[in-house]
Amino acid sequence: MTNALFIGNSHLAALKLGWADAAPAGLEVTFFGAPKKTWLAFAPLPGNQYGFDSTGKQRGHRKVAEAVNGTANVTLDNRDAIVLVGEANAHAALASLLSFCDISGIRETGAATLMSVDLFAKCCRSLAEKALPAPFWWNRADLAPIAVLPQPAPAETIRASTNRTSWAWNQLAATPAVLTAAHEALDDALDLTFAANGLTYLPQP
């Protein structure tokens, strides 16, 4: 029996619901999550525990974790895999960049700013570094292999959205050409950056 631990924020709920409907044989999964504010307060504890201890600190967050999971913390030991769910998706930041900037030889739509390939590669590396989870998770040879599943990529329909938070994607609706190449370059940078820190990056479709 393979034992996996999924840790995350509200995005974990969708995975848990899907798992309840289609859990494969031979794989046991423990879900440990909480809404964003409480998830951000999760912390490593002695003995490879993760979450909240029994002290008075973070009492409010501890109650939320207990209500959601039935426990305030979870062990990281004796796992075959650990998956961190709901980390920041770097592709949203890339969309903001592409909404006003072209990339020489990759995406040229007549934007006022044209970025060189070398500068774009540096931007991708920077975005990848910012997308890393907390250093606590880096190069943990004492734990099971750790993978990171970022927040879901938005649907293509977001480019028609009038929601203020979707403005960058909305800007791209007028010039959708060659977006795939730019996002694939970012995925390559994410793969390399995460691997260099002992992590596996799980790209969104």
Coordinates of N, CA and C in Angstrom, one line a residue:
M1 N 0.8 -1.2 0.0 CA 0.0 0.0 0.0 C 0.9 1.3 0.0
T2 N 0.7 2.1 -1.0 CA 1.4 3.4 -1.1 C 0.7 4.4 -0.2
N3 N 1.5 5.1 0.6 CA 0.9 6.1 1.5 C 1.4 7.5 1.1
A4 N 0.4 8.4 0.7 CA 0.8 9.8 0.3 C 0.1 10.8 1.2
L5 N 0.8 11.9 1.4 CA 0.2 13.0 2.2 C 0.1 14.2 1.4
F6 N -1.1 14.7 1.3 CA -1.4 15.9 0.6 C -1.7 17.1 1.6
I7 N -0.9 18.1 1.5 CA -1.0 19.3 2.4 C -1.4 20.5 1.5
G8 N -2.4 21.3 1.9 CA -2.8 22.4 1.1 C -3.8 23.3 1.7
N9 N -4.2 24.3 0.8 CA -5.2 25.2 1.2 C -6.6 24.8 0.6
S10 N -7.4 25.8 0.3 CA -8.8 25.5 -0.1 C -8.8 24.7 -1.5
H11 N -7.7 24.8 -2.2 CA -7.6 24.1 -3.5 C -7.5 22.6 -3.3
L12 N -7.1 22.2 -2.0 CA -7.0 20.8 -1.7 C -8.4 20.2 -1.7
A13 N -9.5 21.0 -1.4 CA -10.8 20.4 -1.3 C -11.3 19.8 -2.6
A14 N -10.9 20.4 -3.7 CA -11.4 19.8 -5.0 C -10.7 18.4 -5.2
L15 N -9.4 18.3 -4.8 CA -8.8 17.0 -5.0 C -9.4 16.0 -4.0
K16 N -9.7 16.4 -2.8 CA -10.3 15.5 -1.9 C -11.7 15.0 -2.4
L17 N -12.5 15.8 -3.0 CA -13.8 15.4 -3.5 C -13.6 14.5 -4.6
G18 N -12.6 14.8 -5.5 CA -12.4 13.9 -6.6 C -11.9 12.5 -6.2
W19 N -11.0 12.5 -5.1 CA -10.5 11.3 -4.6 C -11.6 10.4 -4.1
A20 N -12.6 11.1 -3.4 CA -13.7 10.3 -2.8 C -14.5 9.6 -3.9
D21 N -14.5 10.1 -5.1 CA -15.2 9.5 -6.2 C -14.4 8.5 -7.0
A22 N -13.1 8.6 -7.0 CA -12.3 7.8 -7.9 C -11.0 7.4 -7.3
A23 N -11.0 6.9 -6.1 CA -9.7 6.5 -5.4 C -9.2 5.2 -6.0
P24 N -8.0 5.2 -6.5 CA -7.4 4.0 -7.1 C -7.0 3.0 -6.0
A25 N -7.1 1.7 -6.3 CA -6.6 0.7 -5.4 C -5.1 0.8 -5.1
G26 N -4.7 0.5 -3.9 CA -3.3 0.4 -3.6 C -2.7 1.7 -3.2
L27 N -3.5 2.8 -3.1 CA -3.0 4.1 -2.8 C -3.8 4.7 -1.7
E28 N -3.2 4.9 -0.5 CA -3.8 5.6 0.6 C -3.4 7.0 0.7
V29 N -4.3 7.9 0.8 CA -4.0 9.3 0.9 C -4.5 10.0 2.2
T30 N -3.7 10.7 2.8 CA -4.1 11.6 4.0 C -4.1 13.0 3.5
F31 N -5.2 13.7 3.7 CA -5.4 15.1 3.3 C -5.3 15.9 4.6
F32 N -4.4 16.9 4.5 CA -4.3 17.9 5.7 C -4.3 19.3 5.1
G33 N -5.4 20.0 5.3 CA -5.5 21.3 4.8 C -6.3 22.3 5.6
A34 N -6.4 23.5 5.1 CA -7.2 24.6 5.8 C -7.3 25.7 4.9
P35 N -8.3 26.6 5.2 CA -8.4 27.9 4.4 C -7.1 28.6 4.4
K36 N -6.9 29.5 3.4 CA -5.6 30.2 3.2 C -4.9 30.7 4.4
K37 N -5.6 31.5 5.2 CA -5.0 32.2 6.4 C -4.4 31.2 7.4
T38 N -5.2 30.1 7.6 CA -4.7 29.1 8.5 C -3.6 28.2 7.8
W39 N -3.7 27.9 6.6 CA -2.7 27.2 5.8 C -1.4 27.9 5.9
L40 N -1.4 29.3 5.7 CA -0.2 30.1 5.8 C 0.5 30.0 7.1
A41 N -0.3 29.7 8.2 CA 0.2 29.6 9.5 C 0.8 28.3 9.9
F42 N 0.5 27.2 9.0 CA 1.1 25.9 9.3 C 2.6 26.1 9.5
A43 N 3.1 25.3 10.4 CA 4.6 25.3 10.7 C 5.1 24.0 11.1
P44 N 6.4 23.8 10.9 CA 7.0 22.5 11.3 C 7.1 22.4 12.8
L45 N 6.9 21.2 13.3 CA 7.0 21.0 14.7 C 8.0 19.9 15.0
P46 N 8.4 19.7 16.3 CA 9.4 18.7 16.6 C 8.8 17.3 16.2
G47 N 9.8 16.4 15.9 CA 9.4 15.0 15.6 C 8.8 14.9 14.2
N48 N 9.1 15.8 13.3 CA 8.6 15.8 11.9 C 7.1 15.8 11.9
Q49 N 6.5 16.6 12.8 CA 5.1 16.9 12.8 C 4.9 18.2 12.0
Y50 N 3.7 18.5 11.5 CA 3.5 19.7 10.8 C 2.1 20.2 11.1
G51 N 2.0 21.5 11.3 CA 0.7 22.1 11.6 C 0.8 23.0 12.9
F52 N 0.0 22.6 13.9 CA 0.0 23.4 15.1 C 0.2 22.5 16.3
D53 N 0.9 23.0 17.4 CA 1.1 22.2 18.6 C -0.1 22.6 19.6
S54 N 0.1 22.1 20.8 CA -1.0 22.3 21.8 C -0.9 23.5 22.7
T55 N 0.1 24.3 22.4 CA 0.3 25.5 23.2 C -0.7 26.6 22.9
G56 N -0.7 27.7 23.6 CA -1.7 28.8 23.4 C -1.5 29.6 22.1
K57 N -0.3 29.4 21.5 CA 0.0 30.2 20.3 C -0.9 29.7 19.1
Q58 N -1.3 30.6 18.3 CA -2.1 30.2 17.1 C -3.4 29.4 17.5
R59 N -4.0 29.8 18.6 CA -5.1 29.0 19.1 C -6.3 29.0 18.1
G60 N -6.5 30.2 17.5 CA -7.6 30.3 16.5 C -7.4 29.4 15.3
H61 N -6.2 29.5 14.8 CA -5.8 28.7 13.6 C -5.9 27.2 13.9
R62 N -5.4 26.9 15.2 CA -5.4 25.4 15.6 C -6.9 24.9 15.6
K63 N -7.8 25.7 16.0 CA -9.2 25.3 16.1 C -9.7 25.1 14.7
V64 N -9.3 25.9 13.7 CA -9.8 25.8 12.3 C -9.2 24.5 11.8
A65 N -7.9 24.2 12.0 CA -7.3 23.0 11.5 C -8.0 21.7 12.1
E66 N -8.3 21.8 13.4 CA -8.9 20.7 14.0 C -10.3 20.4 13.4
A67 N -11.1 21.5 13.2 CA -12.4 21.4 12.6 C -12.4 20.8 11.2
V68 N -11.4 21.2 10.4 CA -11.3 20.7 9.1 C -10.8 19.3 9.0
N69 N -9.8 19.0 9.8 CA -9.0 17.7 9.6 C -9.3 16.7 10.7
G70 N -9.8 17.2 11.8 CA -10.0 16.3 13.0 C -8.7 16.2 13.8
T71 N -7.7 17.0 13.4 CA -6.4 17.1 14.2 C -5.8 18.4 13.8
A72 N -4.9 18.8 14.7 CA -4.2 20.1 14.5 C -2.9 19.9 13.8
N73 N -2.4 18.7 13.7 CA -1.1 18.5 13.0 C -1.1 17.1 12.4
V74 N -0.1 16.9 11.6 CA 0.1 15.6 10.9 C 1.5 15.2 10.9
T75 N 1.8 13.9 10.9 CA 3.2 13.5 10.8 C 3.7 13.4 9.3
L76 N 4.9 13.8 9.1 CA 5.5 13.7 7.8 C 6.3 12.4 7.6
D77 N 6.4 11.7 8.7 CA 7.2 10.4 8.6 C 6.3 9.3 8.0
N78 N 7.0 8.2 7.6 CA 6.3 7.0 7.1 C 5.4 7.3 5.9
R79 N 5.8 8.2 5.0 CA 5.1 8.5 3.8 C 5.9 8.0 2.6
D80 N 5.2 7.7 1.5 CA 5.9 7.4 0.3 C 6.0 8.6 -0.7
A81 N 5.1 9.6 -0.4 CA 5.1 10.8 -1.2 C 4.4 11.9 -0.4
I82 N 4.9 13.1 -0.6 CA 4.2 14.3 0.0 C 4.0 15.3 -1.1
V83 N 2.7 15.8 -1.2 CA 2.3 16.7 -2.2 C 1.8 18.0 -1.6
L84 N 2.4 19.1 -2.0 CA 2.0 20.4 -1.5 C 1.1 21.0 -2.5
V85 N -0.1 21.3 -2.1 CA -1.2 21.7 -3.0 C -1.6 23.2 -2.8
G86 N -1.7 23.9 -3.9 CA -2.3 25.3 -3.8 C -1.2 26.4 -3.7
E87 N 0.0 26.0 -4.0 CA 1.1 27.1 -4.0 C 0.8 28.0 -5.1
A88 N 1.5 29.2 -5.1 CA 1.2 30.2 -6.1 C 1.5 29.7 -7.5
N89 N 0.7 30.1 -8.4 CA 0.9 29.8 -9.8 C 1.6 30.9 -10.6
A90 N 2.9 30.6 -11.0 CA 3.7 31.6 -11.6 C 3.2 32.1 -12.9
H91 N 2.3 31.3 -13.5 CA 1.8 31.7 -14.9 C 0.9 33.0 -14.8
A92 N 0.3 33.3 -13.7 CA -0.5 34.5 -13.6 C 0.4 35.7 -13.7
A93 N 1.6 35.6 -13.1 CA 2.6 36.7 -13.2 C 3.1 36.9 -14.6
L94 N 3.3 35.7 -15.3 CA 3.8 35.8 -16.6 C 2.7 36.4 -17.5
A95 N 1.4 36.2 -17.3 CA 0.4 36.8 -18.0 C 0.4 38.3 -17.9
S96 N 0.7 38.8 -16.7 CA 0.8 40.2 -16.5 C 1.9 40.8 -17.3
L97 N 3.1 40.1 -17.4 CA 4.2 40.6 -18.1 C 3.9 40.6 -19.6
L98 N 3.3 39.5 -20.1 CA 3.0 39.5 -21.6 C 1.9 40.4 -22.0
S99 N 1.1 40.9 -21.0 CA 0.0 41.8 -21.4 C 0.5 43.2 -21.9
F100 N 1.8 43.5 -21.7 CA 2.3 44.7 -22.2 C 3.7 44.6 -22.8
C101 N 4.2 43.4 -22.9 CA 5.6 43.2 -23.4 C 5.7 42.0 -24.3
D102 N 6.4 42.2 -25.4 CA 6.7 41.1 -26.4 C 8.1 40.5 -26.0
I103 N 8.4 39.3 -26.6 CA 9.6 38.6 -26.4 C 10.2 38.3 -27.8
S104 N 11.4 38.8 -28.0 CA 12.1 38.7 -29.3 C 12.2 37.2 -29.7
G105 N 11.6 36.9 -30.9 CA 11.7 35.6 -31.5 C 10.7 34.6 -30.9
I106 N 10.0 35.0 -29.8 CA 9.0 34.1 -29.2 C 7.6 34.6 -29.3
R107 N 7.4 35.8 -29.0 CA 6.1 36.4 -29.1 C 6.2 37.9 -29.5
E108 N 5.8 38.2 -30.7 CA 6.0 39.6 -31.3 C 4.6 40.0 -31.8
T109 N 4.0 40.9 -31.1 CA 2.6 41.4 -31.5 C 2.6 42.9 -31.7
G110 N 3.7 43.5 -31.6 CA 3.8 45.0 -31.8 C 3.6 45.8 -30.5
A111 N 3.8 45.1 -29.4 CA 3.8 45.8 -28.1 C 4.9 46.9 -28.0
A112 N 4.6 47.8 -27.2 CA 5.6 49.0 -27.0 C 6.9 48.5 -26.5
T113 N 7.0 47.4 -25.7 CA 8.2 46.9 -25.1 C 8.5 45.6 -25.7
L114 N 9.8 45.4 -26.1 CA 10.3 44.2 -26.7 C 11.4 43.6 -25.8
M115 N 11.2 42.5 -25.2 CA 12.2 41.9 -24.3 C 13.1 40.9 -25.0
S116 N 14.4 41.0 -24.7 CA 15.3 40.0 -25.3 C 15.1 38.6 -24.7
V117 N 15.5 37.6 -25.5 CA 15.4 36.2 -25.0 C 16.1 36.0 -23.7
D118 N 17.3 36.5 -23.6 CA 18.1 36.4 -22.4 C 17.4 37.0 -21.2
L119 N 16.8 38.2 -21.3 CA 16.1 38.8 -20.2 C 14.8 38.0 -19.9
F120 N 14.2 37.5 -20.9 CA 13.0 36.7 -20.6 C 13.3 35.5 -19.8
A121 N 14.5 34.8 -20.2 CA 14.9 33.6 -19.4 C 15.2 34.0 -18.0
K122 N 15.8 35.2 -17.7 CA 16.0 35.6 -16.3 C 14.7 35.8 -15.6
C123 N 13.7 36.4 -16.3 CA 12.4 36.6 -15.7 C 11.8 35.3 -15.3
C124 N 11.9 34.3 -16.2 CA 11.3 33.0 -15.9 C 12.0 32.4 -14.7
R125 N 13.3 32.5 -14.6 CA 14.0 31.9 -13.4 C 13.6 32.6 -12.2
S126 N 13.4 34.0 -12.2 CA 13.0 34.7 -11.1 C 11.6 34.3 -10.6
L127 N 10.7 34.2 -11.6 CA 9.3 33.7 -11.3 C 9.3 32.3 -10.7
A128 N 10.2 31.5 -11.2 CA 10.2 30.1 -10.7 C 10.8 30.1 -9.2
E129 N 11.7 30.9 -8.9 CA 12.3 31.0 -7.6 C 11.2 31.5 -6.6
K130 N 10.4 32.5 -7.0 CA 9.4 33.0 -6.2 C 8.2 32.0 -6.0
A131 N 8.1 31.1 -6.9 CA 7.0 30.1 -6.8 C 7.4 28.9 -5.8
L132 N 8.7 28.8 -5.4 CA 9.1 27.8 -4.5 C 8.3 27.8 -3.2
P133 N 8.0 26.6 -2.6 CA 7.4 26.6 -1.3 C 8.5 27.1 -0.2
A134 N 8.1 27.1 1.0 CA 9.0 27.5 2.1 C 10.3 26.7 2.1
P135 N 11.4 27.3 2.5 CA 12.7 26.5 2.5 C 12.7 25.3 3.3
F136 N 11.8 25.2 4.3 CA 11.6 24.0 5.1 C 11.5 22.7 4.2
W137 N 10.9 22.9 3.1 CA 10.6 21.7 2.2 C 11.8 21.4 1.2
W138 N 12.8 22.2 1.2 CA 13.9 22.1 0.2 C 14.8 21.0 0.6
N139 N 15.2 20.1 -0.4 CA 16.3 19.1 -0.2 C 16.1 18.3 1.1
R140 N 14.9 17.8 1.3 CA 14.6 17.0 2.5 C 14.9 15.5 2.2
A141 N 16.1 15.1 2.3 CA 16.5 13.7 2.1 C 15.9 12.8 3.1
D142 N 15.5 13.4 4.3 CA 15.0 12.6 5.4 C 13.5 12.3 5.2
L143 N 12.8 13.0 4.2 CA 11.4 12.8 4.0 C 11.2 12.0 2.7
A144 N 9.9 11.7 2.5 CA 9.5 11.1 1.2 C 9.7 12.1 0.1
P145 N 9.8 11.7 -1.2 CA 9.8 12.7 -2.3 C 8.7 13.7 -2.2
I146 N 9.0 15.0 -2.4 CA 8.0 16.0 -2.3 C 7.7 16.6 -3.6
A147 N 6.5 16.7 -4.0 CA 6.0 17.3 -5.2 C 5.2 18.5 -4.9
V148 N 5.1 19.5 -5.8 CA 4.3 20.7 -5.6 C 3.3 20.9 -6.8
L149 N 2.1 20.9 -6.4 CA 1.0 21.1 -7.3 C 0.4 22.6 -7.1
P150 N 0.7 23.5 -8.0 CA 0.3 24.9 -7.8 C -1.2 25.1 -8.0
Q151 N -1.7 26.3 -7.7 CA -3.1 26.6 -7.9 C -3.5 26.3 -9.3
P152 N -4.7 25.9 -9.6 CA -5.1 25.5 -10.9 C -4.9 26.7 -11.9
A153 N -4.5 26.3 -13.1 CA -4.4 27.3 -14.2 C -5.8 27.7 -14.6
P154 N -6.0 28.9 -14.9 CA -7.4 29.4 -15.3 C -7.8 28.8 -16.6
A155 N -9.1 28.7 -16.8 CA -9.7 28.2 -18.0 C -9.5 29.3 -19.1
E156 N -9.5 28.8 -20.4 CA -9.3 29.8 -21.5 C -10.3 30.9 -21.5
T157 N -11.5 30.7 -20.9 CA -12.6 31.7 -20.9 C -12.2 32.9 -20.1
I158 N -11.1 32.8 -19.2 CA -10.8 33.9 -18.4 C -10.4 35.1 -19.2
R159 N -10.0 34.9 -20.5 CA -9.6 36.0 -21.3 C -10.7 36.9 -21.7
A160 N -11.9 36.4 -21.5 CA -13.1 37.2 -21.8 C -13.7 37.8 -20.5
S161 N -13.1 37.5 -19.4 CA -13.6 37.9 -18.1 C -13.5 39.4 -17.9
T162 N -14.5 40.0 -17.2 CA -14.5 41.4 -16.9 C -14.1 41.6 -15.4
N163 N -13.8 40.6 -14.7 CA -13.4 40.6 -13.3 C -12.1 41.4 -13.2
R164 N -12.0 42.3 -12.3 CA -10.8 43.2 -12.1 C -9.5 42.3 -11.9
T165 N -9.7 41.2 -11.2 CA -8.5 40.4 -10.9 C -8.0 39.6 -12.1
S166 N -8.8 39.7 -13.2 CA -8.4 38.9 -14.4 C -7.9 39.9 -15.5
W167 N -7.5 41.1 -15.2 CA -7.3 42.1 -16.2 C -6.1 41.7 -17.1
A168 N -5.1 41.0 -16.6 CA -3.9 40.7 -17.4 C -4.4 39.7 -18.5
W169 N -5.1 38.7 -18.1 CA -5.6 37.7 -19.1 C -6.5 38.3 -20.1
N170 N -7.3 39.3 -19.6 CA -8.2 40.0 -20.5 C -7.5 40.8 -21.6
Q171 N -6.3 41.4 -21.2 CA -5.5 42.1 -22.1 C -5.0 41.2 -23.2
L172 N -4.7 40.0 -22.9 CA -4.1 39.0 -23.8 C -5.1 38.5 -24.9
A173 N -6.4 38.8 -24.6 CA -7.5 38.3 -25.5 C -7.3 38.9 -26.9
A174 N -6.8 40.1 -27.0 CA -6.6 40.8 -28.3 C -5.4 40.2 -29.1
T175 N -4.4 39.7 -28.3 CA -3.2 39.2 -29.0 C -2.8 37.8 -28.4
P176 N -3.6 36.8 -28.7 CA -3.3 35.5 -28.1 C -2.2 34.7 -28.7
A177 N -1.6 35.3 -29.8 CA -0.6 34.5 -30.6 C 0.6 34.1 -29.7
V178 N 1.0 32.9 -30.0 CA 2.2 32.3 -29.4 C 2.3 32.4 -27.9
L179 N 1.3 32.4 -27.2 CA 1.3 32.4 -25.8 C 1.9 31.0 -25.2
T180 N 1.6 30.0 -25.9 CA 2.0 28.6 -25.5 C 3.5 28.5 -25.3
A181 N 4.2 29.0 -26.2 CA 5.7 28.9 -26.2 C 6.3 29.7 -25.0
A182 N 5.7 30.8 -24.6 CA 6.2 31.6 -23.5 C 5.9 30.8 -22.2
H183 N 4.7 30.2 -22.1 CA 4.3 29.5 -20.9 C 5.1 28.2 -20.8
E184 N 5.4 27.6 -21.9 CA 6.2 26.4 -21.8 C 7.6 26.7 -21.4
A185 N 8.1 27.8 -21.7 CA 9.5 28.3 -21.3 C 9.5 28.5 -19.8
L186 N 8.4 29.0 -19.2 CA 8.3 29.2 -17.8 C 8.2 27.8 -17.1
D187 N 7.4 26.9 -17.7 CA 7.4 25.5 -17.1 C 8.7 24.9 -17.1
D188 N 9.5 25.1 -18.1 CA 10.9 24.5 -18.1 C 11.7 25.1 -17.0
A189 N 11.6 26.4 -16.7 CA 12.3 27.1 -15.6 C 11.9 26.6 -14.3
L190 N 10.6 26.3 -14.2 CA 10.0 25.8 -12.9 C 10.5 24.4 -12.7
D191 N 10.6 23.6 -13.7 CA 11.1 22.2 -13.5 C 12.5 22.2 -13.0
L192 N 13.4 23.0 -13.6 CA 14.8 23.1 -13.3 C 15.0 23.7 -11.9
T193 N 14.3 24.7 -11.6 CA 14.4 25.4 -10.3 C 14.0 24.5 -9.1
F194 N 12.8 23.9 -9.3 CA 12.3 23.0 -8.3 C 13.2 21.8 -8.1
A195 N 13.7 21.2 -9.2 CA 14.6 20.0 -9.1 C 15.9 20.3 -8.4
A196 N 16.4 21.6 -8.6 CA 17.6 22.0 -7.9 C 17.4 22.1 -6.4
N197 N 16.2 22.1 -6.0 CA 15.9 22.2 -4.5 C 15.3 20.9 -4.0
G198 N 15.4 19.8 -4.8 CA 15.0 18.5 -4.4 C 13.5 18.4 -4.4
L199 N 12.8 19.1 -5.3 CA 11.3 19.1 -5.4 C 10.9 18.7 -6.8
T200 N 9.7 18.2 -7.0 CA 9.1 17.9 -8.3 C 8.0 18.9 -8.5
Y201 N 8.1 19.6 -9.6 CA 7.0 20.5 -10.0 C 6.0 19.8 -10.9
L202 N 4.7 19.9 -10.5 CA 3.7 19.3 -11.3 C 2.9 20.3 -12.1
P203 N 3.2 20.4 -13.4 CA 2.6 21.5 -14.2 C 1.1 21.3 -14.4
Q204 N 0.4 22.5 -14.4 CA -1.0 22.4 -14.7 C -1.2 22.3 -16.2
P205 N -2.3 21.7 -16.7 CA -2.5 21.6 -18.1 C -2.9 22.9 -18.7

